[in-house]
Structures are given as structure tokens and as C-alpha cells.
Amino acid sequence: MENRLISTEQIEKLIDEKKIAEIRQIFEVVPSIDIADACAEIEDPKKIIFILKTVKSEYTAEFFTELPSEVKEEIISSLSNDQLAEILESQFTDDLVDDLEELPANVVTRVLRNVPKERRATINRLLNYKEDSAGSIMTTEFVVLLSDMSADEAIANIRKTGQNKETIYTLFIMDRQRNLVGTLDLDDLIFAKGDEKLESIMNRDFVTVQVNDDQEMVANIFKRYDLNAIAVLNNDGRLIGVITIDDVIDVIEEETTEDISKMQMVTPLEDSYLETSPLKMAKKCVPWIIVLLVLGTFSSMVLSIFEERITLVPILAAFIPVLMDTGGNAGGQTIALMIRGLALQEFTPKAFWKIIRKEAVSAAIIAVCVGVFALFWFSVEQYTGIVSNSAANGNIWQGNCWTGEYFWEVFKVSGLVAMTLSIGVFASKMVAVLLPMGAAAIKKDPAIVSQPLLTTIVDVTSLLVYFGFAAIVFNI
Amino acid sequence: MENRLISTEQIEKLIDEKKIAEIRQIFEVVPSIDIADACAEIEDPKKIIFILKTVKSEYTAEFFTELPSEVKEEIISSLSNDQLAEILESQFTDDLVDDLEELPANVVTRVLRNVPKERRATINRLLNYKEDSAGSIMTTEFVVLLSDMSADEAIANIRKTGQNKETIYTLFIMDRQRNLVGTLDLDDLIFAKGDEKLESIMNRDFVTVQVNDDQEMVANIFKRYDLNAIAVLNNDGRLIGVITIDDVIDVIEEETTEDISKMQMVTPLEDSYLETSPLKMAKKCVPWIIVLLVLGTFSSMVLSIFEERITLVPILAAFIPVLMDTGGNAGGQTIALMIRGLALQEFTPKAFWKIIRKEAVSAAIIAVCVGVFALFWFSVEQYTGIVSNSAANGNIWQGNCWTGEYFWEVFKVSGLVAMTLSIGVFASKMVAVLLPMGAAAIKKDPAIVSQPLLTTIVDVTSLLVYFGFAAIVFNI
């Protein structure tokens, strides 16, 4: 329980005073990421280099990985080639590749010059896999055992070769022809008898992914099968890499952030919010606002056509915002549930009709509830004079409002708005089911197409219904 | 690579024909969850019980865990007490507790009667932890070693006691006074020399959680420190349980789904979408629609006040929907980024001013871009007659529109709407930064309060700006 946060001031002071023993002590008891966070705010890269030189590399490897990329860049620029090579040696290849993807080209070149030739080849290969593919997140550091080894031989083998591997908790078993024939969890190996052959204790019901598979699919497989690590095969079915659970958690976060962004019509940011410049942020937001603005033309068109009706019954205008907001909101609820269900792969094609039936029933219930409440509430608005109905002429403060005629004039407006709202809510929810499912069916991203189309369809439908019935109700 | 999906028809046929050998073979090569999925659609629980009796319990434990809860319920009702006890014995305690939380009380009672007394006490304790607390997701099956053991002794100890533990990849090290003093990754133990003491190889910089901590906090700690398992302490600082990464992934999914639901104003569902009845769904959606409807009163009020201005310049009404939609959408973008940043704990209190400055700059850029485009686009709408401007009188199809007077009438409208839009977008984005940060500061859920308040504030502000300036522009 000696874990405590360390502040930037504390660590900077220790560096300034060259308290080597105390700095080493901190690395013993404080998690590396907490120290990296504290050091991220130190201006002078030389101070961080002092840490890298002072502390054992088994601690600094992780520490270095966790530093923000601009700090890494500064450090790499100020290090000698030997110092750089030493730091690079201790990093896992997949972490290193992640770093390189964020660093400027000249820094990347310098890093690549300072790793051994063989490793350089591996890094270059990993850098070339398509972004967001299984290849781009896999590591090439994994343990392979032969199926005819005994458990004791396997453990001896791991002790000899497993030291720098990303994981030894999942072991990959090949036959003599170098085909992947099974996986083995380290705990099963630990509990096995020493002379048992691996082929009799390994799992044969393992799953694998292809190197070009999308990382979101990989994440879904991890979740479904509760994996620690998965084998990545190339197009010839050969084992070329392994993806581990820690990288998958990052993928899950990343994909969810992307989905949420798209759902709210922001093009996903490449970096974290804090690392994105205001100009870049604007670029991610503006196109969508303009799309919506252009799509808004349809509602302006409808309103322009019905201009005369508004002039004749001006109170109609007062409820336009509430019709737009409520309809859009009701559909937004359904879109959220749909997109999440699709992302978590809860929805199979088989469930399609079931979902539509279910949503139709719940949309109908919601439409009726909201309609009834709206009828009451919009009447209250008129009776209290919050919204003035010139035809009814009067409200509870001015008296003159308990006549049948008054009631009828109020009811005409409340009834029209409530009915439009009811229809709008129902239509909006049905459109909100169909859009994401339709998008998924034609392999388009459901998160991206749904929201702007929904808004447009709902606005136009509501306005048409509203002014269509207004003509009947008010004889205009 | 023998993994393939199995269909309901295939497995049902094998059961009907009592092909025991083949069923056993399937469990060797197909992941349990795939078989459970196939069996979920089988109507007759006796057929599934046939599987449970036929196949080795090391396979059926996981298979049983993965079955949907209504199928589990049927099976439990049809099993004899002995059969039930046998199945329960092979399940992990935390999985069993998860099941019990979903089963009806009479089934729970029956299950509890059929587990050994000691285990029953543990289950009862776990069932009593607050929902969504660390206690509710922890397991009590973990490996504890003493700090003065040697590596060889530790491995021997694990081989003897670790067999039914949830994880042996993270080991928990206590001193003779039963205080938790370190954690040890199994791989470090494997690579250690046989006579090394655990206290010299264990991690002292480990983190822990309290039994009442919220599960979302636990998930964030897992992600931050890249953990496989974490120790759960009670209020006296004693180790009482362990949470493993597989359960944390479920928590991450659950919490994200909740955030997305709240952001789009649905009260989070307790079950998956497909398992929620339409009536329940309506209950989760209706309150929010009504909240928005009541908040919409403010915009109706504003419009009611400015009724006369619409009658005098009817074209003003045509742009109300686009003003509402664009403003709401611009703020929605920012809310999405804020809520995600807060959920992932990217935003520290220190970053507060930085975020506001950044958002102010990007909102200003966006407002200007959108404003300029809007000026152009709304003019196009009028020139083409999509929106008819009675004051300008004419459009490109009817001719008569290349006079200075025509241009001026069009420009008055476009300029007014574009300016309102610009101000609306800027204000909306600023409100969208402040609402979630403010909510977080007063410990309210940022996802829940932001959207309805944003919509209301933006609608009212835009309408006030719009009709305020309209009075000046049109002299009304």
C-alpha cells in the first residue's frame, strides 16, 4: 500500500538536487505511469534524461513508454546514439511501433538507425500494416512450443526463451510442420504432470484472426471468448504475431470514442482531445454542421410553402421548436440503443424483425404517453398565458376563460400540436431503427449516416403533418 | 484452426440421435460460448441436460455459464439436487453470483441449498455488496503467498492450491502478519531463481481498491496501470478479494453503454436491448421526452412574445428549424467530446482553463466558417425560390432579381439568419463545455444533465438573438 501519487515539484526537486538514491527508491514503490505523468510537465528534457541514466532500465522502459509523444521527441533529439539504443532495447516492439507512428519522420529515421538490423525489419513490417488492422496492433514477441514437447520441457523452454516476450500466459503450440495446432494457458501447463505431452493438455478449440482483420472485430472476439491473447495468421495461415489483452482494451476505448463522436456528428479525432489543436477540432466539426445546415433547406422549404398559414394562425409558430426538439430527441434515444447494439454485436440479422416489432410497440406506447401529456401541457401553456392564443382571447389571470368556446379554441391548438408530436415521436423512432440497420446491411457505418438523416426526415415529416392538419382544424 | 460455428440444428440432431462421442468431440474443438449460443434456441431443457450429463464437467462449467438466464432457470428447475450440486461445484464463484443476481428468488434458494455451507457464506456475502461496487464484481478465489517463501516453494504451493482459483497470473504476497505487501506476476516467478525469496522479486508499487469503490473507478485503474488483476481491500485494509481483467472488460462495456444512453437521454437499461420488454423501454424513454417537452415551454414563450414580428415578416419562421437543429448539433459535438474525456479521466481539474480556452478558439473558428457558408447558402435558397422572400419578390426563374434592391432584401434575411446561427453555434459550444464540467465539479453525472439543458438554453438564446436583431433589421 505504498502507492501514492508523486507531484511534478517533488520529482523535479529530487532531480535538481541529484538525489539518486531517492529517485531510484521512488521507482520501486510508485507505478511508472504516475511518475511519467509527473515528469510530463517538466520543461527541461535534460532532467528526464537524468532519470533515464540514473534508474535501472527495467523500470525506465515502461516509464519512457508512458511519456507524452512530444516529450519523447525532445528526449530522443537530445540523446546520444548509444543512450538511444539502450532505451530502445528495453521497449516492447509493439509499444515502440505505437510511438513511431506518432513521431515526426526525422525522429523515426534516427530511432530505426539505432535498433539492431533484425528488429528494424520487424518494426518496418509492423509499421506497414493498415491502420486499425490486427497487424498494426500485434506483437511479434510470443512463445511457440512444439506439440510433442513434455510439460517439463515446455517450462524449461519458456524459462530460456520467454524472458522478453510480451506474454507467456498464452503459449502457442505448433506441430513439426510449423502449423498452429493449439494454444495453452500457462496455468494449465503449471498444473500438468511433468511428463505429459503438450498435445494432450492444449486447447484445440482456439480461435484466430487474420492479419488484415479490423481491430474492432479483434476486440469483439476477445470479449466473446474471454481471451488473454490471440494468434494472428497471415494469408497462408501461418502464425506471424500475437495480440494481447492490454492492447485490446485500448482498442475498445478507441472504437467506442469513435462511435460516440460519429453519433454526435464529429469526425473522430486522431489524438486525445487535449492534444488536438483548436483548428483541427474545427475541421472535425464544421463539415457536419454544414451538412445539417444544407439538409435544413428541406424544412425551410416546407415552412416557406406554409407561410400563409402561419400568418393566419400565428400561434402555430410558437410550437415549431418543441416539435423539432422532441421528435429529434425521441429518435436520438433509439439511435443510441441501435448503434450500441450493433457495435457490441448483440444484433444478429435473425433479430431484425424482432427488433422492429419491439421498437414499434414501444414507440406506440411512448407516442401515446407523450401525446396525452402534451395535450394537457399545451393547454396549460395557453390557459396560463405563457403562449397567447389570440383566437381564445384571455387566460386565467384575465378571467374570461371558462367558456365552451374558449375551451374549444385552446383544444384545437393543443390537440393539433399533441397529435403532431405523437406522430412525430412514433415516426422518428421507427426511422431511427431502420436507418442504422439499413446502413449496417449495406455495410455503411451506422453511426455516421443516421443522425443527420434522422433530423431531416423528422423535421420535414413533422412540419408536413402539422401544417396539413392545421389546414383542416382551422379551415385555412 | 478447427474453430467453426455450430448450428442449433446440428447440435439438436446429435442430441436426438444420442451421438455421445460426437457431442464430446464438439466440446473439444468448438469454444463453449459458440455451443451455448447454438443451444440457447433449443426449446426442450431436457436436451441441454443431456449434454450436461454426457460431457465432462471441465467443459460444461463454462458452457453452463454462457447460457441465457431463462434457459439456466429452466434447467435448474428440471435437475435433481445431486445433478445441480455437481454443476454448481464446477462454476467460479463470481460467475455463480452473477447468475444468481438474475434468477428468481425460489431458484436462488434452491441453488444456495445445493452448495456446500462454506461456499454458501461466501456467495451470500458477495450478493450483499452494493451493485456496481468493487465487492460485487470481485472473486474470493485467489492465491496468497508469504513474502518469505522461496520461488520454488511458491510454485509448489500454487500447484497444490491454485487449481480452482480465478487467476494465478497475479499472485498476492502477504507478510507473517497477513498484511498485503506486494503482488507478483506469474512470469516473474517462472523466471526467478529457485531459491530467491518472493520479497526480493515481488512488485512493491502495486495499487489496490476498496470494496466499496465504484466499478467504473476500478476499470479506470486497470486501464491506467495495465493490470491483469487487482487486490480488493476491506475498510481495515485486509485483502478480501480480487478482480480480474475479464470482469473489468464487461464493466467497461456496461459503463460506456450507460454513458451513451444518458447522453442521448435514455435511462440506462438493466438488461441488453433484446431482453428489455417494449413497456420497460417506454419507461426508460418517456420521462426524458417529457422533460424536454416541458423545457420547450421557454421557446414557445419567446415565440409567442414575438408572434407579431413573424406576422410582419413571415419568412423569419422558415429558418426556425435550421437555427434550432444547427445550434443543438454544434453543442452536441462538444458535449460528446467532453463526456468522453471526463469518462476516460483525461480531464484533470488543472486542464479546466486550457479546455475552455481551446474550445473558445475552436468555437470561434467554427462560428465564422458556418456563418460565412450560411450567408451564401441562405441567399441561394432565396434566389432559387426554395424559400420565398415576399419583400424581395421574385427569383432567378421569374427574373427580376438582379437589382440592388432585390439583393438588399435577400441580404437582410441571409445576414440575420447567418449571424444568429454564428452566435448560436458559438454560444452552444461554450455552454456545452461548461455544463458537463460544471456537473462534474458538483459531483453530478455530466452525461445526464447536459443534453436537455443545452437544448433549452440554445433554443431560447437563438430565438432571442434572432427576433431581437430582426426588429432592428426590419424596423418592426
Tab-separated table of N, CA and C in Angstrom, chain B residues 139-202:
chain	number	residue	atom	x	y	z
B	139	THR	N	-13.853	-11.708	-6.898
B	139	THR	CA	-13.947	-13.113	-6.575
B	139	THR	C	-13.150	-13.345	-5.297
B	140	THR	N	-13.486	-14.406	-4.588
B	140	THR	CA	-12.720	-14.693	-3.372
B	140	THR	C	-11.735	-15.826	-3.617
B	141	GLU	N	-11.645	-16.260	-4.882
B	141	GLU	CA	-10.746	-17.367	-5.204
B	141	GLU	C	-9.453	-16.835	-5.792
B	142	PHE	N	-8.455	-16.589	-4.944
B	142	PHE	CA	-7.185	-16.077	-5.439
B	142	PHE	C	-6.053	-16.731	-4.638
B	143	VAL	N	-4.838	-16.552	-5.122
B	143	VAL	CA	-3.706	-17.224	-4.496
B	143	VAL	C	-2.919	-16.249	-3.639
B	144	VAL	N	-2.729	-16.593	-2.367
B	144	VAL	CA	-1.925	-15.781	-1.467
B	144	VAL	C	-0.656	-16.541	-1.128
B	145	LEU	N	0.481	-15.873	-1.194
B	145	LEU	CA	1.762	-16.485	-0.838
B	145	LEU	C	2.407	-15.620	0.240
B	146	LEU	N	3.344	-16.211	0.943
B	146	LEU	CA	4.028	-15.449	2.001
B	146	LEU	C	5.328	-14.877	1.462
B	147	SER	N	5.659	-13.697	1.929
B	147	SER	CA	6.806	-12.979	1.357
B	147	SER	C	8.131	-13.687	1.622
B	148	ASP	N	8.212	-14.531	2.670
B	148	ASP	CA	9.490	-15.196	2.931
B	148	ASP	C	9.585	-16.584	2.294
B	149	MET	N	8.615	-16.926	1.434
B	149	MET	CA	8.728	-18.164	0.656
B	149	MET	C	9.801	-18.006	-0.421
B	150	SER	N	10.403	-19.120	-0.827
B	150	SER	CA	11.299	-19.079	-1.989
B	150	SER	C	10.455	-19.290	-3.252
B	151	ALA	N	11.058	-18.997	-4.406
B	151	ALA	CA	10.335	-19.157	-5.670
B	151	ALA	C	9.879	-20.599	-5.847
B	152	ASP	N	10.743	-21.557	-5.544
B	152	ASP	CA	10.367	-22.968	-5.687
B	152	ASP	C	9.207	-23.336	-4.769
B	153	GLU	N	9.289	-22.882	-3.531
B	153	GLU	CA	8.189	-23.142	-2.586
B	153	GLU	C	6.889	-22.546	-3.123
B	154	ALA	N	6.997	-21.337	-3.682
B	154	ALA	CA	5.800	-20.669	-4.196
B	154	ALA	C	5.163	-21.479	-5.319
B	155	ILE	N	6.010	-21.962	-6.255
B	155	ILE	CA	5.456	-22.740	-7.369
B	155	ILE	C	4.802	-24.021	-6.857
B	156	ALA	N	5.452	-24.663	-5.902
B	156	ALA	CA	4.874	-25.879	-5.315
B	156	ALA	C	3.532	-25.554	-4.672
B	157	ASN	N	3.492	-24.434	-3.974
B	157	ASN	CA	2.273	-24.004	-3.304
B	157	ASN	C	1.143	-23.737	-4.314
B	158	ILE	N	1.502	-23.077	-5.401
B	158	ILE	CA	0.493	-22.785	-6.431
B	158	ILE	C	-0.027	-24.083	-7.035
B	159	ARG	N	0.895	-25.018	-7.324
B	159	ARG	CA	0.470	-26.300	-7.911
B	159	ARG	C	-0.528	-26.998	-6.993
B	160	LYS	N	-0.332	-26.825	-5.676
B	160	LYS	CA	-1.182	-27.521	-4.719
B	160	LYS	C	-2.529	-26.815	-4.543
B	161	THR	N	-2.499	-25.471	-4.448
B	161	THR	CA	-3.722	-24.748	-4.051
B	161	THR	C	-4.359	-23.932	-5.168
B	162	GLY	N	-3.648	-23.774	-6.282
B	162	GLY	CA	-4.121	-22.796	-7.277
B	162	GLY	C	-5.141	-23.322	-8.258
B	163	GLN	N	-5.374	-24.625	-8.211
B	163	GLN	CA	-6.166	-25.290	-9.250
B	163	GLN	C	-7.519	-24.637	-9.540
B	164	ASN	N	-8.256	-24.251	-8.502
B	164	ASN	CA	-9.599	-23.710	-8.754
B	164	ASN	C	-9.678	-22.207	-8.596
B	165	LYS	N	-8.543	-21.561	-8.646
B	165	LYS	CA	-8.552	-20.111	-8.469
B	165	LYS	C	-8.880	-19.424	-9.788
B	166	GLU	N	-9.485	-18.256	-9.664
B	166	GLU	CA	-9.863	-17.478	-10.845
B	166	GLU	C	-8.629	-17.100	-11.665
B	167	THR	N	-7.554	-16.710	-10.999
B	167	THR	CA	-6.323	-16.400	-11.733
B	167	THR	C	-5.108	-16.796	-10.904
B	168	ILE	N	-4.071	-17.270	-11.589
B	168	ILE	CA	-2.789	-17.448	-10.893
B	168	ILE	C	-1.738	-16.570	-11.578
B	169	TYR	N	-2.184	-15.723	-12.502
B	169	TYR	CA	-1.220	-14.885	-13.213
B	169	TYR	C	-0.773	-13.711	-12.355
B	170	THR	N	-1.641	-13.282	-11.453
B	170	THR	CA	-1.207	-12.300	-10.467
B	170	THR	C	-1.340	-12.962	-9.098
B	171	LEU	N	-0.240	-12.960	-8.345
B	171	LEU	CA	-0.216	-13.607	-7.031
B	171	LEU	C	-0.099	-12.519	-5.975
B	172	PHE	N	-0.716	-12.747	-4.833
B	172	PHE	CA	-0.746	-11.717	-3.800
B	172	PHE	C	0.129	-12.145	-2.628
B	173	ILE	N	1.033	-11.266	-2.230
B	173	ILE	CA	2.061	-11.628	-1.257
B	173	ILE	C	1.778	-10.955	0.080
B	174	MET	N	1.736	-11.763	1.143
B	174	MET	CA	1.491	-11.228	2.477
B	174	MET	C	2.710	-11.453	3.353
B	175	ASP	N	2.837	-10.626	4.388
B	175	ASP	CA	3.858	-10.905	5.393
B	175	ASP	C	3.239	-11.796	6.463
B	176	ARG	N	4.031	-12.123	7.497
B	176	ARG	CA	3.543	-13.064	8.523
B	176	ARG	C	2.357	-12.492	9.294
B	177	GLN	N	2.202	-11.138	9.269
B	177	GLN	CA	1.062	-10.521	9.973
B	177	GLN	C	-0.173	-10.439	9.073
B	178	ARG	N	-0.144	-11.109	7.918
B	178	ARG	CA	-1.261	-11.127	6.988
B	178	ARG	C	-1.564	-9.761	6.390
B	179	ASN	N	-0.544	-8.913	6.296
B	179	ASN	CA	-0.722	-7.667	5.547
B	179	ASN	C	-0.286	-7.890	4.114
B	180	LEU	N	-1.023	-7.310	3.184
B	180	LEU	CA	-0.632	-7.389	1.776
B	180	LEU	C	0.594	-6.499	1.581
B	181	VAL	N	1.697	-7.090	1.142
B	181	VAL	CA	2.932	-6.301	0.988
B	181	VAL	C	3.421	-6.237	-0.455
B	182	GLY	N	2.812	-7.037	-1.319
B	182	GLY	CA	3.272	-6.979	-2.704
B	182	GLY	C	2.409	-7.831	-3.611
B	183	THR	N	2.618	-7.665	-4.932
B	183	THR	CA	1.997	-8.566	-5.888
B	183	THR	C	3.127	-9.148	-6.727
B	184	LEU	N	2.827	-10.271	-7.342
B	184	LEU	CA	3.869	-10.932	-8.124
B	184	LEU	C	3.223	-11.477	-9.384
B	185	ASP	N	3.791	-11.133	-10.534
B	185	ASP	CA	3.289	-11.700	-11.769
B	185	ASP	C	3.864	-13.095	-11.928
B	186	LEU	N	3.038	-14.012	-12.388
B	186	LEU	CA	3.495	-15.398	-12.506
B	186	LEU	C	4.742	-15.495	-13.380
B	187	ASP	N	4.818	-14.663	-14.416
B	187	ASP	CA	6.007	-14.793	-15.277
B	187	ASP	C	7.287	-14.433	-14.537
B	188	ASP	N	7.223	-13.440	-13.646
B	188	ASP	CA	8.417	-13.115	-12.867
B	188	ASP	C	8.818	-14.281	-11.966
B	189	LEU	N	7.800	-14.995	-11.476
B	189	LEU	CA	8.088	-16.157	-10.641
B	189	LEU	C	8.737	-17.263	-11.462
B	190	ILE	N	8.229	-17.465	-12.668
B	190	ILE	CA	8.769	-18.504	-13.545
B	190	ILE	C	10.238	-18.225	-13.891
B	191	PHE	N	10.544	-16.948	-14.083
B	191	PHE	CA	11.914	-16.606	-14.481
B	191	PHE	C	12.864	-16.454	-13.299
B	192	ALA	N	12.317	-16.494	-12.073
B	192	ALA	CA	13.170	-16.285	-10.900
B	192	ALA	C	14.011	-17.526	-10.626
B	193	LYS	N	15.138	-17.321	-9.931
B	193	LYS	CA	15.926	-18.479	-9.474
B	193	LYS	C	15.144	-19.181	-8.368
B	194	GLY	N	15.306	-20.498	-8.279
B	194	GLY	CA	14.517	-21.304	-7.351
B	194	GLY	C	14.614	-20.889	-5.895
B	195	ASP	N	15.781	-20.378	-5.475
B	195	ASP	CA	15.930	-20.064	-4.056
B	195	ASP	C	15.712	-18.591	-3.731
B	196	GLU	N	15.340	-17.826	-4.745
B	196	GLU	CA	15.077	-16.406	-4.476
B	196	GLU	C	13.827	-16.254	-3.614
B	197	LYS	N	13.886	-15.323	-2.650
B	197	LYS	CA	12.714	-15.065	-1.810
B	197	LYS	C	11.712	-14.192	-2.593
B	198	LEU	N	10.432	-14.425	-2.346
B	198	LEU	CA	9.418	-13.630	-3.050
B	198	LEU	C	9.568	-12.141	-2.772
B	199	GLU	N	9.967	-11.804	-1.527
B	199	GLU	CA	10.047	-10.365	-1.196
B	199	GLU	C	11.069	-9.632	-2.058
B	200	SER	N	12.029	-10.384	-2.631
B	200	SER	CA	13.014	-9.692	-3.464
B	200	SER	C	12.571	-9.610	-4.933
B	201	ILE	N	11.573	-10.384	-5.323
B	201	ILE	CA	11.134	-10.291	-6.724
B	201	ILE	C	9.732	-9.684	-6.892
B	202	MET	N	9.012	-9.511	-5.789
B	202	MET	CA	7.635	-9.013	-5.930
B	202	MET	C	7.607	-7.511	-6.269
